[in-house]
Coordinates of C-alpha atoms in Angstrom, one line a residue:
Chain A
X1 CA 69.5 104.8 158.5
X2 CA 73.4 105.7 157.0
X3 CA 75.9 104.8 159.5
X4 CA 78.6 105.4 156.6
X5 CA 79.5 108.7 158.4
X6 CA 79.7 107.6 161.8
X7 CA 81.5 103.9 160.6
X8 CA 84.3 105.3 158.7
X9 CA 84.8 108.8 160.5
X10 CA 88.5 109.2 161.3
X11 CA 90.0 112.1 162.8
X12 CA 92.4 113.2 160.5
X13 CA 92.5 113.2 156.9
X14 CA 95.8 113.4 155.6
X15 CA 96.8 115.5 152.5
X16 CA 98.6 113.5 150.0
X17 CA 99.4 114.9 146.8
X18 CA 96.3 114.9 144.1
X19 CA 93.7 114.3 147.4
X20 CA 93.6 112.7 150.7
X21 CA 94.4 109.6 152.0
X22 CA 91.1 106.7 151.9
X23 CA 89.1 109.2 150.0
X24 CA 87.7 108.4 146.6
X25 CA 87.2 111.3 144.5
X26 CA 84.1 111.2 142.8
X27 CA 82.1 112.6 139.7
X28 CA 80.4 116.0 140.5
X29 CA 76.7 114.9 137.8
X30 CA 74.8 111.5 138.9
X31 CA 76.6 110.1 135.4
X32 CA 80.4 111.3 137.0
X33 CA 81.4 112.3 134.0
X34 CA 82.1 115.0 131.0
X35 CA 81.6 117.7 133.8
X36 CA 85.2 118.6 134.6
X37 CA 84.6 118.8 138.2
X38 CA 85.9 116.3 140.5
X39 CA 84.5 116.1 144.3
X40 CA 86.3 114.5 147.4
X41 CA 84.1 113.9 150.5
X42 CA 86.5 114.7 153.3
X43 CA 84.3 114.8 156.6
X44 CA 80.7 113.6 156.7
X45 CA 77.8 112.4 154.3
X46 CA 74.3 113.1 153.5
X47 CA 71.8 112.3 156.1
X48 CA 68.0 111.8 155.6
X49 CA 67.6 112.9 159.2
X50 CA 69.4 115.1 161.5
X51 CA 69.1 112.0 164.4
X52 CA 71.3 109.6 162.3
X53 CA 74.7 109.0 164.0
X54 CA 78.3 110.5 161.9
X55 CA 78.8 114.4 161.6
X56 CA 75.8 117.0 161.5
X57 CA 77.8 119.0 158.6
X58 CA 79.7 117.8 155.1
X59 CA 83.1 118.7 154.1
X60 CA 84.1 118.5 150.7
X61 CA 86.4 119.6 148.5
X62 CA 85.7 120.5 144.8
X63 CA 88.2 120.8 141.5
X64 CA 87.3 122.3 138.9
X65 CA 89.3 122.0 135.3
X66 CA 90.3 125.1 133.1
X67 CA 87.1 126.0 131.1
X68 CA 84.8 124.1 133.6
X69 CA 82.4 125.2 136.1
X70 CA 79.9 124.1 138.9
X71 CA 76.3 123.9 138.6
X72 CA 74.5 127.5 138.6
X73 CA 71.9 126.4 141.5
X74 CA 70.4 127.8 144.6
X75 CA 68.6 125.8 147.4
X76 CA 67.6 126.8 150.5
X77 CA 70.8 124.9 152.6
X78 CA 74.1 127.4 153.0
X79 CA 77.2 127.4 151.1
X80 CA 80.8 128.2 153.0
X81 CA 83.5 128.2 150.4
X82 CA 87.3 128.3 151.2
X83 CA 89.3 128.3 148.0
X84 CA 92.8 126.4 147.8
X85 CA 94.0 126.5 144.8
X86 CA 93.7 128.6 141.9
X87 CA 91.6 131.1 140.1
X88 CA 87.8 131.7 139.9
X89 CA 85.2 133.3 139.8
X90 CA 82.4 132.8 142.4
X91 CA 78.7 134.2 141.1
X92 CA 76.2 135.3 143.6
X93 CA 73.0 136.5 142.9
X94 CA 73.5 139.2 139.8
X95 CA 77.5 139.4 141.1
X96 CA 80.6 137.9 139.9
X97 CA 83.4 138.2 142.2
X98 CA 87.0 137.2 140.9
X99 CA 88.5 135.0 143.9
X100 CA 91.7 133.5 145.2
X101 CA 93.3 131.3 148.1
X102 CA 92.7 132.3 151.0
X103 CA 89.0 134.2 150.0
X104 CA 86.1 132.9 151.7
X105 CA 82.7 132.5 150.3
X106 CA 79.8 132.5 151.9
X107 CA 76.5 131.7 150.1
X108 CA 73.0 132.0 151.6
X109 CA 69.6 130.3 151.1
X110 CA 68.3 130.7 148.0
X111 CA 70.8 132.9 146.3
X112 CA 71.5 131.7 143.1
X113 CA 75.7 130.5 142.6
X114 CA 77.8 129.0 140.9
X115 CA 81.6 128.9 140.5
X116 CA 83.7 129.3 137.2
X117 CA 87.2 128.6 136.8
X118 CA 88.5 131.6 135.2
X119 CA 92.5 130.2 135.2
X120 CA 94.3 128.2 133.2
X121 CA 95.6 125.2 135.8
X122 CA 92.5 123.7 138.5
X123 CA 90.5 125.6 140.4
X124 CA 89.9 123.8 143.7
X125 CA 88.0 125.0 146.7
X126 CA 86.7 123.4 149.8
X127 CA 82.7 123.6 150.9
X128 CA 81.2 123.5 153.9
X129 CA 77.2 122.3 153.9
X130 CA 74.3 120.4 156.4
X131 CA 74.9 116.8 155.9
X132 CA 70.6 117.3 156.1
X133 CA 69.9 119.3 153.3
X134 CA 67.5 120.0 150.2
X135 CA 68.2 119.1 146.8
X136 CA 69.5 121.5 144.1
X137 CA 66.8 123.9 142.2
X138 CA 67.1 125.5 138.5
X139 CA 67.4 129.2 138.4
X140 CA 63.9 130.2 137.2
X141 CA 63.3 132.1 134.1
X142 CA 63.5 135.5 135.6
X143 CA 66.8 135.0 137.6
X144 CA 68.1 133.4 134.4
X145 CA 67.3 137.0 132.6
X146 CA 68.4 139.1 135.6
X147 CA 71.5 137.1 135.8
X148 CA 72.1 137.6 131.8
X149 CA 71.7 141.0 131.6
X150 CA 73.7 141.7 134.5
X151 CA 77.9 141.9 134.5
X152 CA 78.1 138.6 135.7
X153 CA 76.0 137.6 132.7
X154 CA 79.5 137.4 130.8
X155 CA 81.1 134.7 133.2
X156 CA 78.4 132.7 134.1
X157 CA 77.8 129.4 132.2
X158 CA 73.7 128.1 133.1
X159 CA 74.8 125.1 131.1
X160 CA 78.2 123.9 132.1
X161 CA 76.4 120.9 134.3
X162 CA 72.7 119.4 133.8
X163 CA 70.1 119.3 136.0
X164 CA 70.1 117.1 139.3
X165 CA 68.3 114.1 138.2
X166 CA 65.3 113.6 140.6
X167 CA 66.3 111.2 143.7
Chain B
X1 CA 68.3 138.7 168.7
X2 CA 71.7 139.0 167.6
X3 CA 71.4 141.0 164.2
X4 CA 75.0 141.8 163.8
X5 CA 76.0 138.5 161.4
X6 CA 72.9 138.9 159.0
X7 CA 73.8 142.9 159.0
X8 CA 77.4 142.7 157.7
X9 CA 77.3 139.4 156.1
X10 CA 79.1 139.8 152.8
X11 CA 79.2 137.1 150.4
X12 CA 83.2 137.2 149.6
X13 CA 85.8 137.5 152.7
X14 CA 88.9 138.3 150.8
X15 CA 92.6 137.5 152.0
X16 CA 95.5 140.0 152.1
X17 CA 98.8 140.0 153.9
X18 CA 98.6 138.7 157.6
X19 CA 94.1 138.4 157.4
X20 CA 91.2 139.0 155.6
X21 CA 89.8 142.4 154.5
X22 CA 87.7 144.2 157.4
X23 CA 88.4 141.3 159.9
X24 CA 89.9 142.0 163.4
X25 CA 91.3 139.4 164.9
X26 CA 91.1 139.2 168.3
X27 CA 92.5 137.2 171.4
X28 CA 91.5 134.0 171.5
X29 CA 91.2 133.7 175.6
X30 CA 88.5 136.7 177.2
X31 CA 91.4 138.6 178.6
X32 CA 92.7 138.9 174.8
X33 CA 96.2 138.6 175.7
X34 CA 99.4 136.1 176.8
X35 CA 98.3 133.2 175.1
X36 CA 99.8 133.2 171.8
X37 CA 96.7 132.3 169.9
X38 CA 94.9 134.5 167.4
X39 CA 91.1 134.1 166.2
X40 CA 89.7 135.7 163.3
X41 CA 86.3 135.5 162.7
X42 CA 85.4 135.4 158.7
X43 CA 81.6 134.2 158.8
X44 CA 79.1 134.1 161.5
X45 CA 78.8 134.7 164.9
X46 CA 77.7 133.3 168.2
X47 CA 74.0 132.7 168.7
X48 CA 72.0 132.2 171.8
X49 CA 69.1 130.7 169.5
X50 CA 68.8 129.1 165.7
X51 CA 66.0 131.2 164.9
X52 CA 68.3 134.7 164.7
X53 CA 69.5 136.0 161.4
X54 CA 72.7 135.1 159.8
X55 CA 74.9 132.5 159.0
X56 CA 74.0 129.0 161.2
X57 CA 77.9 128.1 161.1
X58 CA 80.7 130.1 162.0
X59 CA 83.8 130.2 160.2
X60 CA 87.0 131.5 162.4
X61 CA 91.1 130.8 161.6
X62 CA 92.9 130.5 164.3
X63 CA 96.8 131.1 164.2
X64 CA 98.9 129.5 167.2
X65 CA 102.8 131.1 167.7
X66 CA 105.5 128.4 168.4
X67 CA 105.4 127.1 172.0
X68 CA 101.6 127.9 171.8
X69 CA 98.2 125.7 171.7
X70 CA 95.0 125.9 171.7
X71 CA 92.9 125.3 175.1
X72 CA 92.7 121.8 175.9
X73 CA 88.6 121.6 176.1
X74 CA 85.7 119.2 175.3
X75 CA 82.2 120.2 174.7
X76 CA 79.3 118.8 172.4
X77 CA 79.6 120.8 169.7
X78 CA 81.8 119.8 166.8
X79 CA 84.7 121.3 165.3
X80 CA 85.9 121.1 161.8
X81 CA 89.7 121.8 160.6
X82 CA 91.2 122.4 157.5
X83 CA 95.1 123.2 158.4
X84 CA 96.2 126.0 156.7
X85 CA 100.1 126.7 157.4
X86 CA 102.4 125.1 159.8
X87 CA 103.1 122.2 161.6
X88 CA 101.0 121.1 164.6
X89 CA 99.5 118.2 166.8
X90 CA 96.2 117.3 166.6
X91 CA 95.4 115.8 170.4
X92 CA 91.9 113.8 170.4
X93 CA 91.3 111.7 172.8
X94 CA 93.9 110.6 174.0
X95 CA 95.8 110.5 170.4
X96 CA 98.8 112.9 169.6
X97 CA 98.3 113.1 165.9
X98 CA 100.9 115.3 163.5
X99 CA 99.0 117.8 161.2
X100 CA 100.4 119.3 158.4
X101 CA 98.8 121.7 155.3
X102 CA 95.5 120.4 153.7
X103 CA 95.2 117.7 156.4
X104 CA 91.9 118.1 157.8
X105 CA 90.3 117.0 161.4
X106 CA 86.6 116.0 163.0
X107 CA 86.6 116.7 166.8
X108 CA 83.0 114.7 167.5
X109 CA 80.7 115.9 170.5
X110 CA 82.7 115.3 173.8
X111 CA 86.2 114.2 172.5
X112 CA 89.1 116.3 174.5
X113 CA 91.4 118.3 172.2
X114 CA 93.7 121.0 171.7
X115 CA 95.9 122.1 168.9
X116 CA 99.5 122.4 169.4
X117 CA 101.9 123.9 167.5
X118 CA 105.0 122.2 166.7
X119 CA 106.8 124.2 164.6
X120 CA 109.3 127.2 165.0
X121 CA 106.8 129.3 162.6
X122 CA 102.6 130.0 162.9
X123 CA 100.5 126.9 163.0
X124 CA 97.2 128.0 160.9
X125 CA 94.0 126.2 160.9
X126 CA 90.4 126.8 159.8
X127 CA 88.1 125.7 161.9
X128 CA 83.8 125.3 161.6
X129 CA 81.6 125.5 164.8
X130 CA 77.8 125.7 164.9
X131 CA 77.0 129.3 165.8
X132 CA 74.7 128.1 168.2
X133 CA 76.4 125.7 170.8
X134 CA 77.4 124.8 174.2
X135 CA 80.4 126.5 175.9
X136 CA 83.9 125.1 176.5
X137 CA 84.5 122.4 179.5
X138 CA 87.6 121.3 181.3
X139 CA 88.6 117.8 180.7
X140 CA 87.4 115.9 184.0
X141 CA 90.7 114.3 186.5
X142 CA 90.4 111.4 185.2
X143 CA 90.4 112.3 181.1
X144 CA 93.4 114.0 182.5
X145 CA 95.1 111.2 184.1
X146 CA 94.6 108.8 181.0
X147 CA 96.2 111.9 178.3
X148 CA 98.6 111.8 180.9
X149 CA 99.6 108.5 180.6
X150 CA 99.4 107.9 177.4
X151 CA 101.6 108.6 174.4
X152 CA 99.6 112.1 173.9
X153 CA 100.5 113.1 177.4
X154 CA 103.9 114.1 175.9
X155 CA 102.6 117.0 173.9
X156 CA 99.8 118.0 175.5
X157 CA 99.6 121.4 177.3
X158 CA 96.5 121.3 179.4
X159 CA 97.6 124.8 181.2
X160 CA 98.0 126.3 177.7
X161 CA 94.9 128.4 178.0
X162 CA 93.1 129.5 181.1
X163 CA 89.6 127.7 181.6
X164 CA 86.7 130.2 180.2
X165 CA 85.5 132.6 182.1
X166 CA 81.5 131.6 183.1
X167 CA 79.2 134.1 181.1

């Protein structure tokens, strides 16, 4: 049983500049490091069971440096994306889509995603997902292809972060 | 079966002056008008069951005029908020909290609340809901009574918004 979540949930989170007040930002890869995206948990954490006391759902809020990207990925849990700061691009599926504060992402199961920093200054959005949800999955082969030899072939980076280690 | 969020789902939700691209907003109370309060609704959409197409979470912004608030309400569902613009009051419980851009708040299952501006310009805030959850309650005469007396009593407006209509 976690009863991080429902232990340390406050009610507000205050802004301070570079994050928010009592939250650690943490590496985006299991090693934290050499990925250029940092994550801050703001609301929540992930739950082995939808019973467990704390928030059903996960806020977080991802920076991503100039050059740097997230993981390309797809799993069967939802994405809803709010970006803050910054310039991106967000690929979905065989599209890349050039995005800025205020645009609203929403990814759904299985669609292959991932998003690129496409600025020159951070790139920082917030994400909304199930604090019960599965674990990352590669592309496979043929979405790696489809996704090459579409437009958003030229954005994309399948490489910028390695595999989820298996948990 | 509600097929209306799974048919116009899009992946990006883009800002512009005063909204989001192809968004309505709409009133925030069922009679749509005199409460200052404006919702619009960027992903998702009420369900009666989990099982219907679409988006499980619902993504709306809200944006309260000066002298406005939200409805003072419980229910078991849980809210999500990620201030956007303006200066406002969180009320949980019986706490008067100030709010301010990128501060964000958890409303847990049952906690009172309402969302004041108090600013003399919009008080915008993003707020997450499950699309498939209970409806709004009045606070009982005794939750009342305590925000009442205590230092949250100042601020609140319980008459801000009319109690929903039953549907």
């Amino acid at each position: 049983m976690c009863y991080r979540g429902a232990a340390m949930q406050r009610n507000v989170i205050r802004a301070m500049a570079g994050g928010w007040e009592g939250v650690e930002p943490s590496g985006y890869a299991p090693d934290g490091s050499g990925t250029g995206v940092v994550r801050h948990t703001l609301v929540g954490d992930r739950k082995a069971d939808r019973s467990e006391p704390g928030p059903q759902m996960e806020l977080r809020y991802f920076e991503v440096r100039p050059g740097a990207a997230s993981r390309l990925e797809k799993h069967e849990h939802e994405h809803y994306v709010i970006v803050k700061t910054g310039y991106g691009y967000a690929i979905v599926g065989d599209k890349a889509m050039e995005i800025a504060p205020g645009d609203v992402v929403y990814v759904g199961p299985l669609q292959v995603h991932q998003f690129v920093n496409r600025g020159d200054e951070p790139f920082g959005f917030y994400c909304f997902v199930d604090t019960c949800r599965d674990f990352s999955q590669q592309p496979t082969r043929e979405e790696l292809a489809r996704l090459d030899a579409s437009p958003a072939g030229a954005v994309a980076k399948p490489f910028a972060v390695p595999p989820p280690q298996k948990r």
